[in-house]
CSV table of C-alpha atoms in Angstrom, one decimal:
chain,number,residue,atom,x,y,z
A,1,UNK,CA,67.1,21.1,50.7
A,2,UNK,CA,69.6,20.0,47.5
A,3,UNK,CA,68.2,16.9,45.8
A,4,UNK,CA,72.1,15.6,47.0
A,5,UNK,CA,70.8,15.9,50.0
A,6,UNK,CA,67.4,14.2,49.4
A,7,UNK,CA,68.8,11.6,48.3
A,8,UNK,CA,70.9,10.8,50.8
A,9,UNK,CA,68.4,11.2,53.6
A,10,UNK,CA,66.1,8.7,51.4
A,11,UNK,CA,69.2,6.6,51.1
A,12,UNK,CA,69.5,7.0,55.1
A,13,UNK,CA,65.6,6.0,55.9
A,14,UNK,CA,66.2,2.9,53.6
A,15,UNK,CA,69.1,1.6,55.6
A,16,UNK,CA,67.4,2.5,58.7
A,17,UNK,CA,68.0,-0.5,61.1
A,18,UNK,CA,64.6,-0.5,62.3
A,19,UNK,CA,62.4,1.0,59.7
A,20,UNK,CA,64.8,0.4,56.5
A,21,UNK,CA,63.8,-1.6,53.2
A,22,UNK,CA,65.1,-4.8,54.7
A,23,UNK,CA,66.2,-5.8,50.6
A,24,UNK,CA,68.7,-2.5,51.5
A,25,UNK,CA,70.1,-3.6,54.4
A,26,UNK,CA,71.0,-7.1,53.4
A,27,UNK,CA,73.5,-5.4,51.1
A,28,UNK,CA,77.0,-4.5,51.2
A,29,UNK,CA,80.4,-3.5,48.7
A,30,UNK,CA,80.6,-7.1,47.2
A,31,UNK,CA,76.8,-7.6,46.3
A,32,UNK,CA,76.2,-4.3,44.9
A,33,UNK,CA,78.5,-5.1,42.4
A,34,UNK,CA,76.5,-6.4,39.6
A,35,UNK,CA,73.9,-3.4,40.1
A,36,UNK,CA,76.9,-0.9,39.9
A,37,UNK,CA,78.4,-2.5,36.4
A,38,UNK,CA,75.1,-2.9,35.1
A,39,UNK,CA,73.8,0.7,35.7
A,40,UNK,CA,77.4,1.9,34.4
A,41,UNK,CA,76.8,0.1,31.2
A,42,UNK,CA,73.3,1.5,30.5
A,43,UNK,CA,74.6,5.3,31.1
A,44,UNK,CA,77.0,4.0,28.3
A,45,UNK,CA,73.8,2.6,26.2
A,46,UNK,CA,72.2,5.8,27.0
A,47,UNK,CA,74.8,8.0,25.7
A,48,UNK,CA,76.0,5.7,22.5
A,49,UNK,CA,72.3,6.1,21.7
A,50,UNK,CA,71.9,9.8,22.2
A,51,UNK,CA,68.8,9.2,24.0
A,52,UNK,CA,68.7,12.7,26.2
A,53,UNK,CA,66.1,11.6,29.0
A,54,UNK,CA,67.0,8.0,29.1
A,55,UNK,CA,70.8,9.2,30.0
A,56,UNK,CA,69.5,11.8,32.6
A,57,UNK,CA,67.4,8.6,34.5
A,58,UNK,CA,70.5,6.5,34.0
A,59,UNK,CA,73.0,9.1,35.7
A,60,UNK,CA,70.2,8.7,38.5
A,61,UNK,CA,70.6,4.8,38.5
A,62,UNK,CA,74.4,5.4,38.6
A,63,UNK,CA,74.3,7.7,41.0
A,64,UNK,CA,72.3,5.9,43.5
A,65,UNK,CA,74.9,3.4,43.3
A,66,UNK,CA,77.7,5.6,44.5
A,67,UNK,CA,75.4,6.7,47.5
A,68,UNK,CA,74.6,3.6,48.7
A,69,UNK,CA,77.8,2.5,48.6
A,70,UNK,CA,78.7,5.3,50.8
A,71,UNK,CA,75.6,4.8,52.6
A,72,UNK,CA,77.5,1.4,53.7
A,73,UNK,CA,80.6,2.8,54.5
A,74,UNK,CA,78.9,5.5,56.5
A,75,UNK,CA,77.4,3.1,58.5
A,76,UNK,CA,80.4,1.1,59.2
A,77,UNK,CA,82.2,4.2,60.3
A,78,UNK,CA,84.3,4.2,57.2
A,79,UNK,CA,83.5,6.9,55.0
A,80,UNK,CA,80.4,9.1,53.9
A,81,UNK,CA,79.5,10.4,50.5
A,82,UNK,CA,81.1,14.4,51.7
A,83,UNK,CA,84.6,12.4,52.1
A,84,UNK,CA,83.8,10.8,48.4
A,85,UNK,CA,83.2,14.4,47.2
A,86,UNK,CA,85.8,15.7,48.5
A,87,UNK,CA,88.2,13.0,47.4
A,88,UNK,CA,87.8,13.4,43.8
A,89,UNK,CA,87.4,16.9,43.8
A,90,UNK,CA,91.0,16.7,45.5
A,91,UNK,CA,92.4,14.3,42.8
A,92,UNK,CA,91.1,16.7,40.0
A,93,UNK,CA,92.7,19.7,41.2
A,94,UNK,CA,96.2,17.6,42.1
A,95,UNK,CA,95.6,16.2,38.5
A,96,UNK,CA,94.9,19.6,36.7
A,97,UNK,CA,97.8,22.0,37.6
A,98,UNK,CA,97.7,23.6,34.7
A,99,UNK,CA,94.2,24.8,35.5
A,100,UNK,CA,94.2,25.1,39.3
A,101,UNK,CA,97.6,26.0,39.4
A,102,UNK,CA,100.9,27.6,37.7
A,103,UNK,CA,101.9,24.2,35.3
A,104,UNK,CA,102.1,25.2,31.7
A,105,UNK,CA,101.7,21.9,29.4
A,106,UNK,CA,102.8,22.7,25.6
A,107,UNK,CA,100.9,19.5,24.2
A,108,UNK,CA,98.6,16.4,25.1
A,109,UNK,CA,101.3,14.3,26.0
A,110,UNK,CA,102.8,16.8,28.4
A,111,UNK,CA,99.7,16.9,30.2
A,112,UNK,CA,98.9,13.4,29.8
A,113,UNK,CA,102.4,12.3,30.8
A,114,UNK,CA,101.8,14.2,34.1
A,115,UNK,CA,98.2,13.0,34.4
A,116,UNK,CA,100.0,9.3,34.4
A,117,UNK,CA,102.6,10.5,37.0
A,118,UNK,CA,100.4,11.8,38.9
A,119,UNK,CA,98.5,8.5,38.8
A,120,UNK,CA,101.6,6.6,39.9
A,121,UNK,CA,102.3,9.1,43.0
A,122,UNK,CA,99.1,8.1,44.2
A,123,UNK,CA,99.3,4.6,43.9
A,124,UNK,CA,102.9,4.5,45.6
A,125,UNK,CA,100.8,6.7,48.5
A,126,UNK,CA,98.3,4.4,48.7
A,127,UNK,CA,100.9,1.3,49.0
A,128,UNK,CA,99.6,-0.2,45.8
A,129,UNK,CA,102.9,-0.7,43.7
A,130,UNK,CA,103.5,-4.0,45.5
A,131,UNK,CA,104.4,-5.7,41.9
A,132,UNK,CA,107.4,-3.8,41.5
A,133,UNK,CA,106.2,-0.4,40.5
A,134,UNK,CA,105.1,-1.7,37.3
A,135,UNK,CA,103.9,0.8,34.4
A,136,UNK,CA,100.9,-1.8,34.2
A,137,UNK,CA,100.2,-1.3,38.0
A,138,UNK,CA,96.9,0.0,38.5
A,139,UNK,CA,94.7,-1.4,36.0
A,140,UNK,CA,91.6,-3.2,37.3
A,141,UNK,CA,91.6,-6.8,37.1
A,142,UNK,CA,87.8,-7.3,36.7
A,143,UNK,CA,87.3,-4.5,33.5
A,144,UNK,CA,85.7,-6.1,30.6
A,145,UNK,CA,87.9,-8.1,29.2
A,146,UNK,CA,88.3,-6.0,25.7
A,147,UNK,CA,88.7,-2.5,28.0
A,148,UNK,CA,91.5,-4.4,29.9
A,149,UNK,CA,93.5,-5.1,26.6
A,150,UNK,CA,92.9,-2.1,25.4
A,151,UNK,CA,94.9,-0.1,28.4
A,152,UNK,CA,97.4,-2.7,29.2
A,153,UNK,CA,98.0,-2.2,25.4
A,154,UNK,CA,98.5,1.7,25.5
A,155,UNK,CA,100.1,1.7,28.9
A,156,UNK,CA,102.9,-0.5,27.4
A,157,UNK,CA,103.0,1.7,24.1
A,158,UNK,CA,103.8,4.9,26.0
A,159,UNK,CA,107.2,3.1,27.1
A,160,UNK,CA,108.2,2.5,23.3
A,161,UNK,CA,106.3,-1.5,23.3
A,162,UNK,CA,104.5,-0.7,20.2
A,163,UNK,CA,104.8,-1.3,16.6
A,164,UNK,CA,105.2,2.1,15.0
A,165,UNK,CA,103.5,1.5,11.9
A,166,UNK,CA,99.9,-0.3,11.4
A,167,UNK,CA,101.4,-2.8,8.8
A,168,UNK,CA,103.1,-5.3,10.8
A,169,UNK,CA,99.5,-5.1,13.1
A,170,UNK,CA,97.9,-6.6,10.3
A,171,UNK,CA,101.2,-8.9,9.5
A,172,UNK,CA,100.4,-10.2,13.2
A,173,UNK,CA,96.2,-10.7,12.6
A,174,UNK,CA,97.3,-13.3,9.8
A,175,UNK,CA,100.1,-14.9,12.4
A,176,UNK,CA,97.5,-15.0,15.0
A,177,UNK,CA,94.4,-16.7,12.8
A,178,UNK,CA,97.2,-19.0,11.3
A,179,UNK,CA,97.9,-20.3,14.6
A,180,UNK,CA,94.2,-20.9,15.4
A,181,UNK,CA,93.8,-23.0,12.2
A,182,UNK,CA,96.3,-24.7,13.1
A,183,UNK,CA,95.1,-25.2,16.7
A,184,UNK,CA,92.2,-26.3,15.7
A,185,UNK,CA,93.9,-29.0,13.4
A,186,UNK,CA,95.1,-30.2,16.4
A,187,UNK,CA,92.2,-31.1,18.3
A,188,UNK,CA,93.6,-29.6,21.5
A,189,UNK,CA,90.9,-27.8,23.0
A,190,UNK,CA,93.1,-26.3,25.6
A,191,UNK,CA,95.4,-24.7,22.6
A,192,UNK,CA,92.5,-23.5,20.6
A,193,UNK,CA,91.1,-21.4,23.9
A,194,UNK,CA,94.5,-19.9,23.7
A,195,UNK,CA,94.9,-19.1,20.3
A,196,UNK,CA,91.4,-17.4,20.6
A,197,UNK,CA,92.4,-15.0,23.7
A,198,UNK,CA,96.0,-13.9,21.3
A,199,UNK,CA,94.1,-13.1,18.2
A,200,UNK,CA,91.3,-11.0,20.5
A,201,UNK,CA,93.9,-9.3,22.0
A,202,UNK,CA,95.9,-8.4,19.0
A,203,UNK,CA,92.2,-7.3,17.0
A,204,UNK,CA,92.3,-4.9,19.9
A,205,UNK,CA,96.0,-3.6,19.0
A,206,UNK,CA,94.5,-2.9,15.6
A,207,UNK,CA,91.3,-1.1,16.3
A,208,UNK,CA,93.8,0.9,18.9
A,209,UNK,CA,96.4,1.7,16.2
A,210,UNK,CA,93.1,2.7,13.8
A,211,UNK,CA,92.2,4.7,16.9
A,212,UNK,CA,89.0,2.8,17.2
A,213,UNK,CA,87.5,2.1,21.0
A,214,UNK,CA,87.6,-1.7,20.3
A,215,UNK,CA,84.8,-1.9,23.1
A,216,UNK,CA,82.4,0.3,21.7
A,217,UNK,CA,82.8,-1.0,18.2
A,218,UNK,CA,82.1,-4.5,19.5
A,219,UNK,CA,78.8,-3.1,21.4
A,220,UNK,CA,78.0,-1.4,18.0
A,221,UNK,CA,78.5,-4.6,15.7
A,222,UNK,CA,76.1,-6.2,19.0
A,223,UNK,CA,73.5,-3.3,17.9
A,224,UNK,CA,73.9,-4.1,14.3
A,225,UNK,CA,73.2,-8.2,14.7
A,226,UNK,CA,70.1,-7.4,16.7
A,227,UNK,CA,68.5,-4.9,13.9
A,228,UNK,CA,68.9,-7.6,11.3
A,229,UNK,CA,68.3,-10.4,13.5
A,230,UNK,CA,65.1,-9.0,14.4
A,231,UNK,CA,64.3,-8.1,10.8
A,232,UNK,CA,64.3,-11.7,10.2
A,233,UNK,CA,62.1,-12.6,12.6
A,234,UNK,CA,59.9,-10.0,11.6
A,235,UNK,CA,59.8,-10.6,7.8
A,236,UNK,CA,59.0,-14.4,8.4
A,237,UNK,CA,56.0,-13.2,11.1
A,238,UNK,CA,54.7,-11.6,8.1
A,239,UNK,CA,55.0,-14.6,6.2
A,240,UNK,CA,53.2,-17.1,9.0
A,241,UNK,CA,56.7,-18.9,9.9
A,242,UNK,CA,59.1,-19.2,12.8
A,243,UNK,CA,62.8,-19.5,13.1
A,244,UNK,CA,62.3,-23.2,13.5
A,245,UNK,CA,60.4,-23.9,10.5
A,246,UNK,CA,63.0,-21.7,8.3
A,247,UNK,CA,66.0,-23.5,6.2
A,248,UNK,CA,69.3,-21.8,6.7
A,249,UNK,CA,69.1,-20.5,3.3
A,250,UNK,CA,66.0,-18.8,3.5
A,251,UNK,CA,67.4,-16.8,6.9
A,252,UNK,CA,70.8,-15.8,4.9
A,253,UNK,CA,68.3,-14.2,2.0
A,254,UNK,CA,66.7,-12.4,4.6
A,255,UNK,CA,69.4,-11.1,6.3
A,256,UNK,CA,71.2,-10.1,3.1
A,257,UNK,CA,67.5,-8.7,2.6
A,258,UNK,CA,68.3,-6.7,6.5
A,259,UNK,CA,71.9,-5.6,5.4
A,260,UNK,CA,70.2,-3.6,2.4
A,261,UNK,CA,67.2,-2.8,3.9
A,262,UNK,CA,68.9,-0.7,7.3
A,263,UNK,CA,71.7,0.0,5.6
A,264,UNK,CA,69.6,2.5,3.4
């Protein structure tokens, strides 16, 4: 027996209607949701990290997402896992002709023009181009928000909506922050939450033209707050004191203190 197959049988005894987990069989699509992100997320910790073992358990986590969402399915007479398999596996091969079949592609964007075409064909096959065949069609309404920008962004840019330079990116940060100052002069609260959502979304049109994954920069400068934050903390244990009992100027010396201290 595969482990595949181990797992599904496991998955199988836990939904079992009569001797299941009955935590498993209270679930379905919608409230495995959270699990599903949250797992995806920590294969994406796993790997920024470089941690080896910790991505091989997390691929597991992930995994046993996938198959107990199929698990589901199967039980509703939907789908099983062997039609998930062999749906993707489909897709790669429709999606790869230059590898499974006689397509020559001179460059990346030959193949990825055809990789996006190929995309489209499948959507108009599935009946999902309902909003006019749009070349925005397709992207998921519930990514994280910076992930969302990110491809609406270069969706739009490979139909010429781009600036073709980086300067006038930057000309547009200054526009953007202007307008929030001046937002915020305003008092309206309403306008400010606006002004906020343009200037993230054109920071993400920068990192894109400095070819920076504006999501994983963001987790990284995360990552980088908690190593000093927690320096902090750690430097005023030694000293006897808390957060609480600390002025603001002592906790800017020590992060100052945390910038050169990690940075070396």
């Amino acid at each position: 027996m595969t482990n595949i197959q181990r797992l599904l049988d496991i998955m199988a005894r836990l939904r079992d209607p009569e001797t299941g987990c009955p935590w498993d069989l209270r679930q379905d699509f919608a409230s495995l949701v959270p699990y599903t992100l949250e797992e995806a997320y920590e294969v994406a910790d796993a790997a920024e990290r470089g941690d080896i073992p910790d991505l091989r358990d997390e691929l597991g986590d992930l995994l046993l997402q996938v198959v107990f969402h199929s698990r589901i399915a199967e039980d509703r007479g939907l789908f099983t896992f062997e039609d998930v398999a062999g749906a993707i596996s489909e897709k790669l091969i429709r999606r790869h002709p230059h590898v499974f079949g006689e397509a020559v592609f001179e460059t990346d964007a030959e193949r990825h023009a055809y990789w996006e075409s190929s995309k489209l064909e499948e959507r108009r096959e599935k009946g999902k181009t309902a909003d006019g065949d749009s070349v925005l069609s397709g992207i998921a309404a519930n990514l994280p928000a910076l992930v969302a920008a990110q491809k609406l962004q270069k969706r739009a840019a490979r139909y010429g909506f781009d600036w073709p330079e980086i300067g006038p990116v930057f000309d547009k940060v200054r526009e953007e922050l202007a307008e929030l100052e001046a937002a915020r002069a305003s008092g309206e609260q309403s306008h400010i939450h606006e002004e906020i959502g343009d200037l993230l979304f054109v920071l993400v049109n920068l990192a894109r033209h400095l070819e920076v994954d504006a999501e994983t920069a963001l987790r990284n400068g995360n990552r980088k707050f908690v190593r000093r934050f927690r320096y902090i903390e750690e430097q005023l244990a030694v000293r006897g004191k808390t957060l609480a009992e600390s002025t603001l100027a002592e906790l800017d010396a020590l992060w100052d203190e945390a910038k050169r201290s990690l940075s070396e």
